[in-house]
Short mmCIF file of C-alpha atoms and ligand atoms in Angstrom, two decimals:
data_model
loop_
_atom_site.label_atom_id
_atom_site.label_comp_id
_atom_site.label_asym_id
_atom_site.label_seq_id
_atom_site.Cartn_x
_atom_site.Cartn_y
_atom_site.Cartn_z
CA UNK Q 73 6.97 21.25 5.28
CA UNK Q 74 10.11 21.96 3.28
CA UNK Q 75 12.08 18.71 3.20
CA UNK Q 76 9.82 15.67 3.31
CA UNK Q 77 11.28 12.22 3.86
CA UNK Q 78 9.08 9.69 2.07
CA UNK Q 79 9.93 6.12 3.09
CA UNK Q 80 9.11 3.27 0.72
CA UNK Q 81 8.68 5.69 -2.17
CA UNK Q 82 9.56 3.07 -4.82
CA UNK Q 83 6.60 0.90 -3.84
CA UNK Q 84 3.06 1.06 -5.15
CA UNK Q 85 1.46 3.80 -3.03
CA UNK Q 86 4.70 5.65 -2.21
CA UNK Q 87 5.57 6.14 -5.89
CA UNK Q 88 2.06 7.37 -6.70
CA UNK Q 89 2.29 9.73 -3.71
CA UNK Q 90 5.63 11.19 -4.86
CA UNK Q 91 4.26 11.81 -8.36
CA UNK Q 92 1.16 13.40 -6.87
CA UNK Q 93 2.97 15.64 -4.39
CA UNK Q 94 5.67 16.93 -6.74
CA UNK Q 95 2.91 18.07 -9.12
CA UNK Q 96 0.66 19.51 -6.39
CA UNK Q 97 0.23 23.29 -6.60
CA UNK Q 98 0.44 23.66 -2.81
CA UNK Q 99 3.84 21.99 -2.29
CA UNK Q 100 7.06 23.67 -3.36
CA UNK Q 101 9.52 21.79 -1.13
CA UNK Q 102 11.79 18.80 -1.69
CA UNK Q 103 11.18 15.06 -1.38
CA UNK Q 104 13.84 12.65 -0.19
CA UNK Q 105 12.79 9.11 -1.00
CA UNK Q 106 14.42 6.40 1.12
CA UNK Q 107 13.77 2.87 -0.07
CA UNK Q 108 15.53 -0.43 0.59
CA UNK Q 109 14.40 -1.75 -2.81
CA UNK Q 110 12.98 -5.06 -1.67
CA UNK Q 111 11.22 -7.24 -4.27
CA UNK Q 112 8.35 -4.71 -4.06
CA UNK Q 113 10.47 -1.60 -4.53
CA UNK Q 114 10.96 -0.65 -8.17
CA UNK Q 115 12.86 2.52 -9.16
CA UNK Q 116 11.15 2.27 -12.55
CA UNK Q 117 7.94 3.38 -10.78
CA UNK Q 118 9.53 6.85 -10.62
CA UNK Q 119 11.25 6.88 -14.02
CA UNK Q 120 11.85 10.44 -15.23
CA UNK Q 121 10.93 12.08 -11.92
CA UNK Q 122 14.46 13.18 -10.97
CA UNK Q 123 14.85 14.90 -14.36
CA UNK Q 124 11.37 16.43 -14.40
CA UNK Q 125 11.65 17.81 -10.87
CA UNK Q 126 15.36 18.52 -10.84
CA UNK Q 127 16.53 19.86 -7.47
CA UNK Q 128 13.31 18.81 -5.71
CA UNK Q 129 13.70 15.03 -5.69
CA UNK Q 130 16.45 12.80 -4.24
CA UNK Q 131 16.50 9.01 -4.06
CA UNK Q 132 18.51 7.21 -1.39
CA UNK Q 133 18.79 3.43 -1.32
CA UNK Q 134 18.74 2.64 2.41
CA UNK Q 135 17.05 0.45 4.99
CA UNK Q 136 14.97 2.28 7.62
CA UNK Q 137 16.18 -0.32 10.13
CA UNK Q 138 19.76 1.02 9.86
CA UNK Q 139 19.92 4.07 12.17
CA UNK Q 140 23.37 5.38 11.15
CA UNK Q 141 22.86 6.11 7.45
CA UNK Q 142 19.33 7.25 8.25
CA UNK Q 143 20.61 9.68 10.89
CA UNK Q 144 23.18 11.07 8.46
CA UNK Q 145 20.45 11.51 5.88
CA UNK Q 146 18.23 13.41 8.37
CA UNK Q 147 21.11 15.85 8.98
CA UNK Q 148 22.28 16.26 5.39
CA UNK Q 149 18.82 16.86 3.99
CA UNK Q 150 17.46 18.81 6.98
CA UNK Q 151 14.39 16.60 7.17
CA UNK Q 152 11.48 18.41 8.84
CA UNK Q 153 8.63 16.05 7.88
CA UNK Q 154 8.25 12.28 7.49
CA UNK Q 155 5.63 10.46 5.46
CA UNK Q 156 6.16 6.81 6.33
CA UNK Q 157 5.01 4.25 3.75
CA UNK Q 158 7.88 1.72 3.93
CA UNK Q 159 6.62 -1.69 4.99
CA UNK Q 160 6.34 -5.31 4.08
CA UNK Q 161 2.78 -5.18 2.80
CA UNK Q 162 1.51 -8.55 1.57
CA UNK Q 163 -0.60 -10.68 3.92
CA UNK Q 164 0.18 -13.99 2.15
CA UNK Q 165 3.93 -13.43 2.48
CA UNK Q 166 3.51 -12.55 6.16
CA UNK Q 167 1.90 -15.95 6.71
CA UNK Q 168 4.79 -17.76 5.05
CA UNK Q 169 7.75 -15.55 6.17
CA UNK Q 170 6.81 -13.15 8.99
CA UNK Q 171 10.37 -12.14 10.02
CA UNK Q 172 10.78 -9.13 7.74
CA UNK Q 173 7.33 -7.88 8.73
CA UNK Q 174 8.41 -7.64 12.34
CA UNK Q 175 11.76 -6.09 11.39
CA UNK Q 176 10.63 -3.45 8.93
CA UNK Q 177 7.13 -2.67 10.12
CA UNK Q 178 7.81 -2.62 13.87
CA UNK Q 179 11.54 -2.06 14.35
CA UNK Q 180 11.86 0.14 11.26
CA UNK Q 181 9.08 2.41 12.52
CA UNK Q 182 10.69 2.49 15.96
CA UNK Q 183 14.05 3.59 14.49
CA UNK Q 184 12.37 6.33 12.47
CA UNK Q 185 10.50 7.57 15.52
CA UNK Q 186 13.78 7.74 17.44
CA UNK Q 187 15.22 9.93 14.68
CA UNK Q 188 12.11 12.08 14.72
CA UNK Q 189 12.58 12.47 18.47
CA UNK Q 190 16.13 13.77 17.99
CA UNK Q 191 15.26 16.27 15.26
CA UNK Q 192 12.74 19.09 15.28
CA UNK Q 193 9.83 17.69 13.34
CA UNK Q 194 7.02 19.57 11.70
CA UNK Q 195 5.12 16.29 11.26
CA UNK Q 196 5.52 12.51 11.30
CA UNK Q 197 2.72 11.01 9.21
CA UNK Q 198 2.28 7.26 9.54
CA UNK Q 199 0.53 5.38 6.73
CA UNK Q 200 -1.36 2.35 7.98
CA UNK Q 201 -4.14 -0.04 7.12
CA UNK Q 202 -7.71 -0.84 8.13
CA UNK Q 203 -6.55 -4.45 8.66
CA UNK Q 204 -5.42 -3.50 12.19
CA UNK Q 205 -9.09 -3.59 13.21
CA UNK Q 206 -9.44 -7.29 12.32
CA UNK Q 207 -12.59 -8.52 10.67
CA UNK Q 208 -16.19 -7.29 10.53
CA UNK Q 209 -19.23 -9.53 10.40
CA UNK Q 210 -21.91 -8.93 7.80
CA UNK Q 211 -22.70 -5.41 9.02
CA UNK Q 212 -21.07 -2.42 10.72
CA UNK Q 213 -18.10 -0.23 9.75
CA UNK Q 214 -14.62 0.41 11.18
CA UNK Q 215 -14.36 3.79 12.90
CA UNK Q 216 -11.28 5.35 14.46
CA UNK Q 217 -12.57 4.07 17.83
CA UNK Q 218 -12.83 0.41 16.76
CA UNK Q 219 -10.54 -1.72 19.00
CA UNK Q 220 -7.49 -3.24 17.33
CA UNK Q 221 -7.82 -7.00 16.67
CA UNK Q 222 -5.35 -7.95 13.91
CA UNK Q 223 -5.49 -11.42 12.32
CA UNK Q 224 -2.30 -11.80 10.26
CA UNK Q 225 1.38 -11.21 11.03
CA UNK Q 226 1.13 -8.29 8.57
CA UNK Q 227 -1.76 -6.58 10.32
CA UNK Q 228 -0.31 -7.33 13.76
CA UNK Q 229 2.98 -5.68 12.78
CA UNK Q 230 1.15 -2.63 11.42
CA UNK Q 231 -0.93 -2.47 14.61
CA UNK Q 232 2.26 -2.47 16.69
CA UNK Q 233 3.71 0.34 14.57
CA UNK Q 234 0.52 2.43 14.95
CA UNK Q 235 0.73 2.04 18.75
CA UNK Q 236 4.38 3.13 18.74
CA UNK Q 237 3.59 6.24 16.69
CA UNK Q 238 0.78 7.28 19.03
CA UNK Q 239 2.91 6.50 22.09
CA UNK Q 240 5.72 8.73 20.80
CA UNK Q 241 3.20 11.54 20.41
CA UNK Q 242 1.90 11.12 23.96
CA UNK Q 243 5.29 10.52 25.58
CA UNK Q 244 7.64 12.79 23.64
CA UNK Q 245 5.24 15.25 22.06
CA UNK Q 246 6.22 14.41 18.48
CA UNK Q 247 3.60 15.91 16.13
CA UNK Q 248 2.07 12.86 14.45
CA UNK Q 249 -0.89 11.93 12.31
CA UNK Q 250 -1.95 8.37 11.48
CA UNK Q 251 -4.10 7.18 8.59
CA UNK Q 252 -5.72 3.75 8.32
CA UNK Q 253 -6.76 3.08 4.76
CA UNK Q 254 -8.74 0.35 3.01
CA UNK Q 255 -7.51 -1.73 0.04
CA UNK Q 256 -5.89 0.32 -2.72
CA UNK Q 257 -5.67 -0.43 -6.45
CA UNK Q 258 -4.24 1.41 -9.43
CA UNK Q 259 -1.08 1.81 -11.54
CA UNK Q 260 2.26 0.36 -10.35
CA UNK Q 261 0.73 -2.16 -7.92
CA UNK Q 262 2.92 -5.23 -7.58
CA UNK Q 263 1.16 -8.24 -9.16
CA UNK Q 264 0.90 -10.29 -5.99
CA UNK Q 265 -2.18 -8.39 -4.78
CA UNK Q 266 -5.67 -9.39 -5.92
CA UNK Q 267 -6.41 -6.85 -8.66
CA UNK Q 268 -3.15 -6.73 -10.64
CA UNK Q 269 -2.67 -10.48 -10.21
CA UNK Q 270 -6.10 -11.19 -11.70
CA UNK Q 271 -5.61 -8.71 -14.57
CA UNK Q 272 -2.26 -10.17 -15.56
CA UNK Q 273 -3.26 -13.82 -15.14
CA UNK Q 274 -6.42 -13.21 -17.19
CA UNK Q 275 -4.40 -11.58 -19.98
CA UNK Q 276 -2.15 -14.66 -20.08
CA UNK Q 277 -5.02 -17.15 -19.92
CA UNK Q 278 -3.87 -18.44 -16.52
CA UNK Q 279 -6.20 -19.55 -13.68
CA UNK Q 280 -7.68 -16.79 -11.50
CA UNK Q 281 -7.25 -18.18 -7.96
CA UNK Q 282 -10.13 -17.02 -5.74
CA UNK Q 283 -9.60 -17.93 -2.08
CA UNK Q 284 -12.38 -19.88 -0.32
CA UNK Q 285 -15.87 -19.12 -1.63
CA UNK Q 286 -14.93 -15.62 -2.86
CA UNK Q 287 -17.44 -13.94 -0.56
CA UNK Q 288 -14.87 -12.03 1.51
CA UNK Q 289 -15.47 -8.30 1.25
CA UNK Q 290 -12.92 -5.50 0.79
CA UNK Q 291 -13.56 -1.73 0.59
CA UNK Q 292 -11.68 -0.53 -2.52
CA UNK Q 293 -10.05 2.86 -3.04
CA UNK Q 294 -8.21 4.19 -6.10
CA UNK Q 295 -4.60 4.92 -5.16
CA UNK Q 296 -4.68 8.60 -6.16
CA UNK Q 297 -7.63 9.18 -3.84
CA UNK Q 298 -5.51 7.69 -1.04
CA UNK Q 299 -2.56 9.96 -1.95
CA UNK Q 300 -4.79 13.04 -1.89
CA UNK Q 301 -6.20 11.97 1.47
CA UNK Q 302 -2.71 11.53 2.96
CA UNK Q 303 -1.64 14.99 1.76
CA UNK Q 304 -4.89 16.51 3.08
CA UNK Q 305 -4.25 14.96 6.51
CA UNK Q 306 -0.63 16.12 6.49
CA UNK Q 307 -1.67 19.68 5.72
CA UNK Q 308 -4.76 20.07 7.85
CA UNK Q 309 -5.19 17.02 10.09
CA UNK Q 310 -5.13 17.61 13.84
CA UNK Q 311 -1.83 16.50 15.36
CA UNK Q 312 -2.11 13.32 17.44
CA UNK Q 313 -5.22 12.24 15.52
CA UNK Q 314 -6.04 9.16 13.45
CA UNK Q 315 -8.10 9.33 10.25
CA UNK Q 316 -9.70 6.37 8.51
CA UNK Q 317 -9.63 6.49 4.71
CA UNK Q 318 -12.01 4.42 2.60
CA UNK Q 319 -13.89 4.44 -0.66
CA UNK Q 320 -17.34 3.44 0.61
CA UNK Q 321 -16.96 0.77 -2.03
CA UNK Q 322 -17.56 -2.67 -0.57
CA UNK Q 323 -17.20 -5.55 -2.99
CA UNK Q 324 -17.06 -9.32 -2.61
CA UNK Q 325 -13.84 -10.72 -4.11
CA UNK Q 326 -15.78 -12.82 -6.59
CA UNK Q 327 -17.64 -9.68 -7.72
CA UNK Q 328 -14.33 -7.86 -8.27
CA UNK Q 329 -12.89 -10.76 -10.27
CA UNK Q 330 -16.01 -11.14 -12.43
CA UNK Q 331 -16.04 -7.40 -13.14
CA UNK Q 332 -12.36 -7.48 -14.12
CA UNK Q 333 -13.08 -10.40 -16.46
CA UNK Q 334 -16.00 -8.60 -18.11
CA UNK Q 335 -14.08 -5.33 -18.64
CA UNK Q 336 -11.08 -7.27 -19.98
CA UNK Q 337 -13.37 -9.15 -22.39
CA UNK Q 338 -14.47 -5.74 -23.67
CA UNK Q 339 -11.06 -4.01 -23.73
CA UNK Q 340 -8.97 -7.00 -24.79
CA UNK Q 341 -11.34 -9.53 -26.39
CA UNK Q 342 -10.31 -13.17 -26.74
CA UNK Q 343 -12.02 -16.33 -27.96
CA UNK Q 344 -13.50 -17.30 -24.57
CA UNK Q 345 -14.80 -15.23 -21.69
CA UNK Q 346 -12.14 -14.57 -19.03
CA UNK Q 347 -14.67 -15.74 -16.43
CA UNK Q 348 -13.88 -19.30 -17.49
CA UNK Q 349 -10.47 -18.90 -15.84
CA UNK Q 350 -11.93 -18.37 -12.36
CA UNK Q 351 -10.72 -21.14 -10.03
CA UNK Q 352 -11.73 -21.49 -6.38
CA UNK Q 353 -8.75 -22.53 -4.25
CA UNK Q 354 -8.06 -23.32 -0.58
CA UNK Q 355 -8.75 -20.36 1.65
CA UNK Q 356 -6.05 -18.15 3.22
CA UNK Q 357 -5.50 -19.06 6.92
CA UNK Q 358 -7.02 -16.43 9.22
CA UNK Q 359 -8.75 -14.80 6.23
CA UNK Q 360 -10.68 -11.72 7.43
CA UNK Q 361 -14.27 -11.87 6.21
CA UNK Q 362 -15.07 -8.22 5.67
CA UNK Q 363 -13.47 -4.77 5.81
CA UNK Q 364 -15.53 -1.58 5.51
CA UNK Q 365 -14.44 1.90 6.52
CA UNK Q 366 -16.38 4.78 7.97
CA UNK Q 367 -14.40 7.75 6.63
CA UNK Q 368 -16.86 10.29 8.05
CA UNK Q 369 -14.20 11.97 10.21
CA UNK Q 370 -11.94 12.67 7.23
CA UNK Q 371 -14.87 13.73 5.05
CA UNK Q 372 -16.45 15.96 7.71
CA UNK Q 373 -13.34 17.54 9.28
CA UNK Q 374 -11.03 17.80 6.30
CA UNK Q 375 -13.50 17.88 3.42
CA UNK Q 376 -12.05 14.90 1.51
CA UNK Q 377 -14.08 12.65 -0.77
CA UNK Q 378 -12.90 10.07 -3.29
CA UNK Q 379 -12.94 11.24 -6.91
CA UNK Q 380 -13.07 7.79 -8.56
CA UNK Q 381 -15.85 5.23 -8.48
CA UNK Q 382 -14.78 1.58 -8.63
CA UNK Q 383 -15.86 1.41 -12.29
CA UNK Q 384 -13.85 4.48 -13.38
CA UNK Q 385 -10.83 3.55 -11.25
CA UNK Q 386 -10.75 -0.04 -12.41
CA UNK Q 387 -10.98 0.97 -16.08
CA UNK Q 388 -8.01 3.35 -15.63
CA UNK Q 389 -6.10 0.57 -13.85
CA UNK Q 390 -6.75 -2.06 -16.55
CA UNK Q 391 -5.79 0.48 -19.25
CA UNK Q 392 -2.52 1.15 -17.39
CA UNK Q 393 -1.59 -2.55 -17.19
CA UNK Q 394 -2.46 -3.00 -20.89
CA UNK Q 395 -0.30 0.00 -21.82
CA UNK Q 396 2.67 -0.94 -19.60
CA UNK Q 397 3.52 -4.49 -20.60
CA UNK Q 398 7.26 -3.73 -20.42
CA UNK Q 399 6.95 -2.84 -16.72
CA UNK Q 400 5.10 -6.09 -16.10
CA UNK Q 401 7.63 -8.19 -18.04
CA UNK Q 402 10.59 -6.73 -16.16
CA UNK Q 403 8.94 -7.57 -12.84
CA UNK Q 404 8.16 -11.09 -13.92
CA UNK Q 405 11.73 -11.87 -14.86
CA UNK Q 406 13.09 -10.37 -11.65
CA UNK Q 407 13.32 -11.21 -7.99
CA UNK Q 408 9.59 -11.80 -7.61
CA UNK Q 409 9.56 -14.80 -9.90
CA UNK Q 410 12.63 -16.36 -8.34
CA UNK Q 411 11.17 -15.89 -4.84
CA UNK Q 412 7.96 -17.60 -5.91
CA UNK Q 413 9.87 -20.38 -7.59
CA UNK Q 414 12.00 -20.98 -4.53
CA UNK Q 415 8.93 -21.18 -2.32
CA UNK Q 416 6.45 -23.03 -4.46
CA UNK Q 417 8.02 -24.30 -7.64
CA UNK Q 418 5.81 -22.14 -9.88
CA UNK Q 419 4.63 -18.57 -9.93
CA UNK Q 420 1.68 -17.84 -7.66
CA UNK Q 421 0.93 -21.09 -5.94
CA UNK Q 422 0.33 -19.31 -2.66
CA UNK Q 423 -3.44 -19.92 -2.52
CA UNK Q 424 -3.05 -23.57 -1.60
CA UNK Q 425 -0.73 -22.88 1.37
CA UNK Q 426 0.04 -26.55 1.28
CA UNK Q 427 3.74 -26.49 0.47
CA UNK Q 428 5.02 -24.23 3.23
P1 NAD P 760 4.61 -1.97 -1.37
O1 NAD P 760 4.93 -3.32 -0.86
O2 NAD P 760 4.20 -1.80 -2.78
O3 NAD P 760 5.86 -0.99 -1.13
C1 NAD P 760 6.61 -0.98 0.04
C2 NAD P 760 7.91 -0.24 -0.23
O4 NAD P 760 8.68 -0.18 1.00
C3 NAD P 760 8.81 -0.90 -1.27
O5 NAD P 760 9.29 0.05 -2.17
C4 NAD P 760 9.95 -1.50 -0.45
O6 NAD P 760 11.18 -1.58 -1.15
C5 NAD P 760 10.02 -0.50 0.71
N1 NAD P 760 10.62 -1.09 1.91
C6 NAD P 760 10.32 -2.29 2.50
N2 NAD P 760 11.10 -2.49 3.56
C7 NAD P 760 11.90 -1.40 3.68
C8 NAD P 760 12.91 -1.02 4.60
N3 NAD P 760 13.27 -1.82 5.61
N4 NAD P 760 13.54 0.17 4.43
C9 NAD P 760 13.19 0.98 3.40
N5 NAD P 760 12.25 0.66 2.48
C10 NAD P 760 11.62 -0.51 2.63
O7 NAD P 760 3.51 -1.41 -0.37
P2 NAD P 760 2.27 -0.44 -0.67
O8 NAD P 760 1.11 -1.24 -1.09
O9 NAD P 760 2.73 0.70 -1.50
O10 NAD P 760 1.96 0.06 0.83
C11 NAD P 760 2.61 1.22 1.36
C12 NAD P 760 2.12 1.47 2.76
O11 NAD P 760 0.72 1.65 2.75
C13 NAD P 760 2.39 0.32 3.73
O12 NAD P 760 2.77 0.87 4.97
C14 NAD P 760 1.06 -0.41 3.84
O13 NAD P 760 0.92 -1.03 5.09
C15 NAD P 760 0.10 0.76 3.68
N6 NAD P 760 -1.23 0.40 3.12
C16 NAD P 760 -1.31 -0.29 1.95
C17 NAD P 760 -2.56 -0.58 1.41
C18 NAD P 760 -2.71 -1.33 0.10
O14 NAD P 760 -3.84 -1.66 -0.29
N7 NAD P 760 -1.64 -1.60 -0.63
C19 NAD P 760 -3.73 -0.17 2.08
C20 NAD P 760 -3.59 0.55 3.29
C21 NAD P 760 -2.33 0.84 3.79
P1 TYD P 761 -4.94 -8.80 -1.19
O1 TYD P 761 -4.86 -8.04 -2.47
O2 TYD P 761 -3.83 -9.74 -0.86
O3 TYD P 761 -5.16 -7.71 -0.03
P2 TYD P 761 -5.51 -7.96 1.53
O4 TYD P 761 -5.27 -9.36 1.88
O5 TYD P 761 -4.54 -7.04 2.18
O6 TYD P 761 -6.94 -7.54 1.69
O7 TYD P 761 -6.30 -9.62 -1.17
C1 TYD P 761 -7.54 -8.99 -1.32
C2 TYD P 761 -8.61 -10.05 -1.15
O8 TYD P 761 -8.52 -10.97 -2.25
C3 TYD P 761 -8.44 -10.87 0.10
O9 TYD P 761 -9.74 -11.18 0.61
C4 TYD P 761 -7.75 -12.15 -0.38
C5 TYD P 761 -8.28 -12.31 -1.79
N1 TYD P 761 -7.34 -12.91 -2.76
C6 TYD P 761 -7.77 -13.99 -3.55
O10 TYD P 761 -8.92 -14.46 -3.44
N2 TYD P 761 -6.89 -14.51 -4.45
C7 TYD P 761 -5.62 -14.04 -4.60
O11 TYD P 761 -4.84 -14.57 -5.42
C8 TYD P 761 -5.21 -12.92 -3.78
C9 TYD P 761 -3.83 -12.35 -3.90
C10 TYD P 761 -6.11 -12.39 -2.87
#
């Protein structure tokens, strides 16, 4: 793997992955980061990287749905490996505006696969989500053999892209690996997702909107553990195989929010407890009850285990948001705020789903 194309590298996980890989002792090649820079793509997430890793990092502002510039880029940079993160990634947005989810997640993946078919590929790694499996009841775990049963336009579009990747392996022999990961958290996560949204709202004394009764369960994984898992699969995963990635860290949403409040009270004390800001709001339509991953295949075959517990990872994450208020401010005054204002009149009114 000499010239790795990372798609969506200015997003949350992609930018953490690029930082991780350029510093990894077992990678000496180059990274070409292609990102459309949607509201979620922020070049600031990789500030200083081009200078620090001069000659090993290139950024290209392009849309994976546009085959011509992408094809030119494959040739110019002699791409031999793809690590595909680029996607529309937020379930709530997919409920309100599904179009871009179908375009980027399905058609974008298709266009990339076509390019991979035309060039000699060492590997096409596809980054996906556990949400393709739909919802669990109160027990059981998702395994790689769990049938797909997506609930939202987001998870349906990711499911379609997973099928395309596997079909291109079977039909055209492209060497692929697929990973389906649980919910990530950590530095640089866009503040529309549960954890950064709650941290930032709590710091500003704003309501903490918990959907429904707050008993929905997610399986949380620190982003760097995900990045290490992806690189492990790329290096040693069997071609054509799928690996589930999870933290064995199931938490009810209300438990996550209360824990965030308590740690914030300790790290950034105010007059009242942050728990007083918790507000139960109308549930998300089609809200999956529970996700939980069996990552036994990845652990057993490839010897991966998460390094962070939820407590250590969440403390690092809160510290990062406290130390990077400039990053937060620049996001708030940008496209995100204007999108929210256009849709709902105020920032983060999505939980009610009543105005769409
Ligand atoms: P993100 O929304 O933070 O970043 C997505 C990036 O893709 C952005 O930089 C955006 O500009 C870019 N992008 C979007 N459309 C594009 C296009 N047409 N062409 C080029 N670039 C485009 O997302 P994330 O949370 O970092 O997720 C990355 C990947 O990981 C996604 O495929 C997602 O499905 C998957 N995933 C995410 C999680 C999670 O908890 N966030 C969990 C499991 C899997
Ligand atoms: P989210 O971060 O959007 O990830 P996903 O929907 O992909 O799991 O949401 C995580 C959980 O938190 C999910 O059960 C929905 C819930 N949630 C809230 O209760 N309030 C919020 O404001 C958000 C964004 C999410």
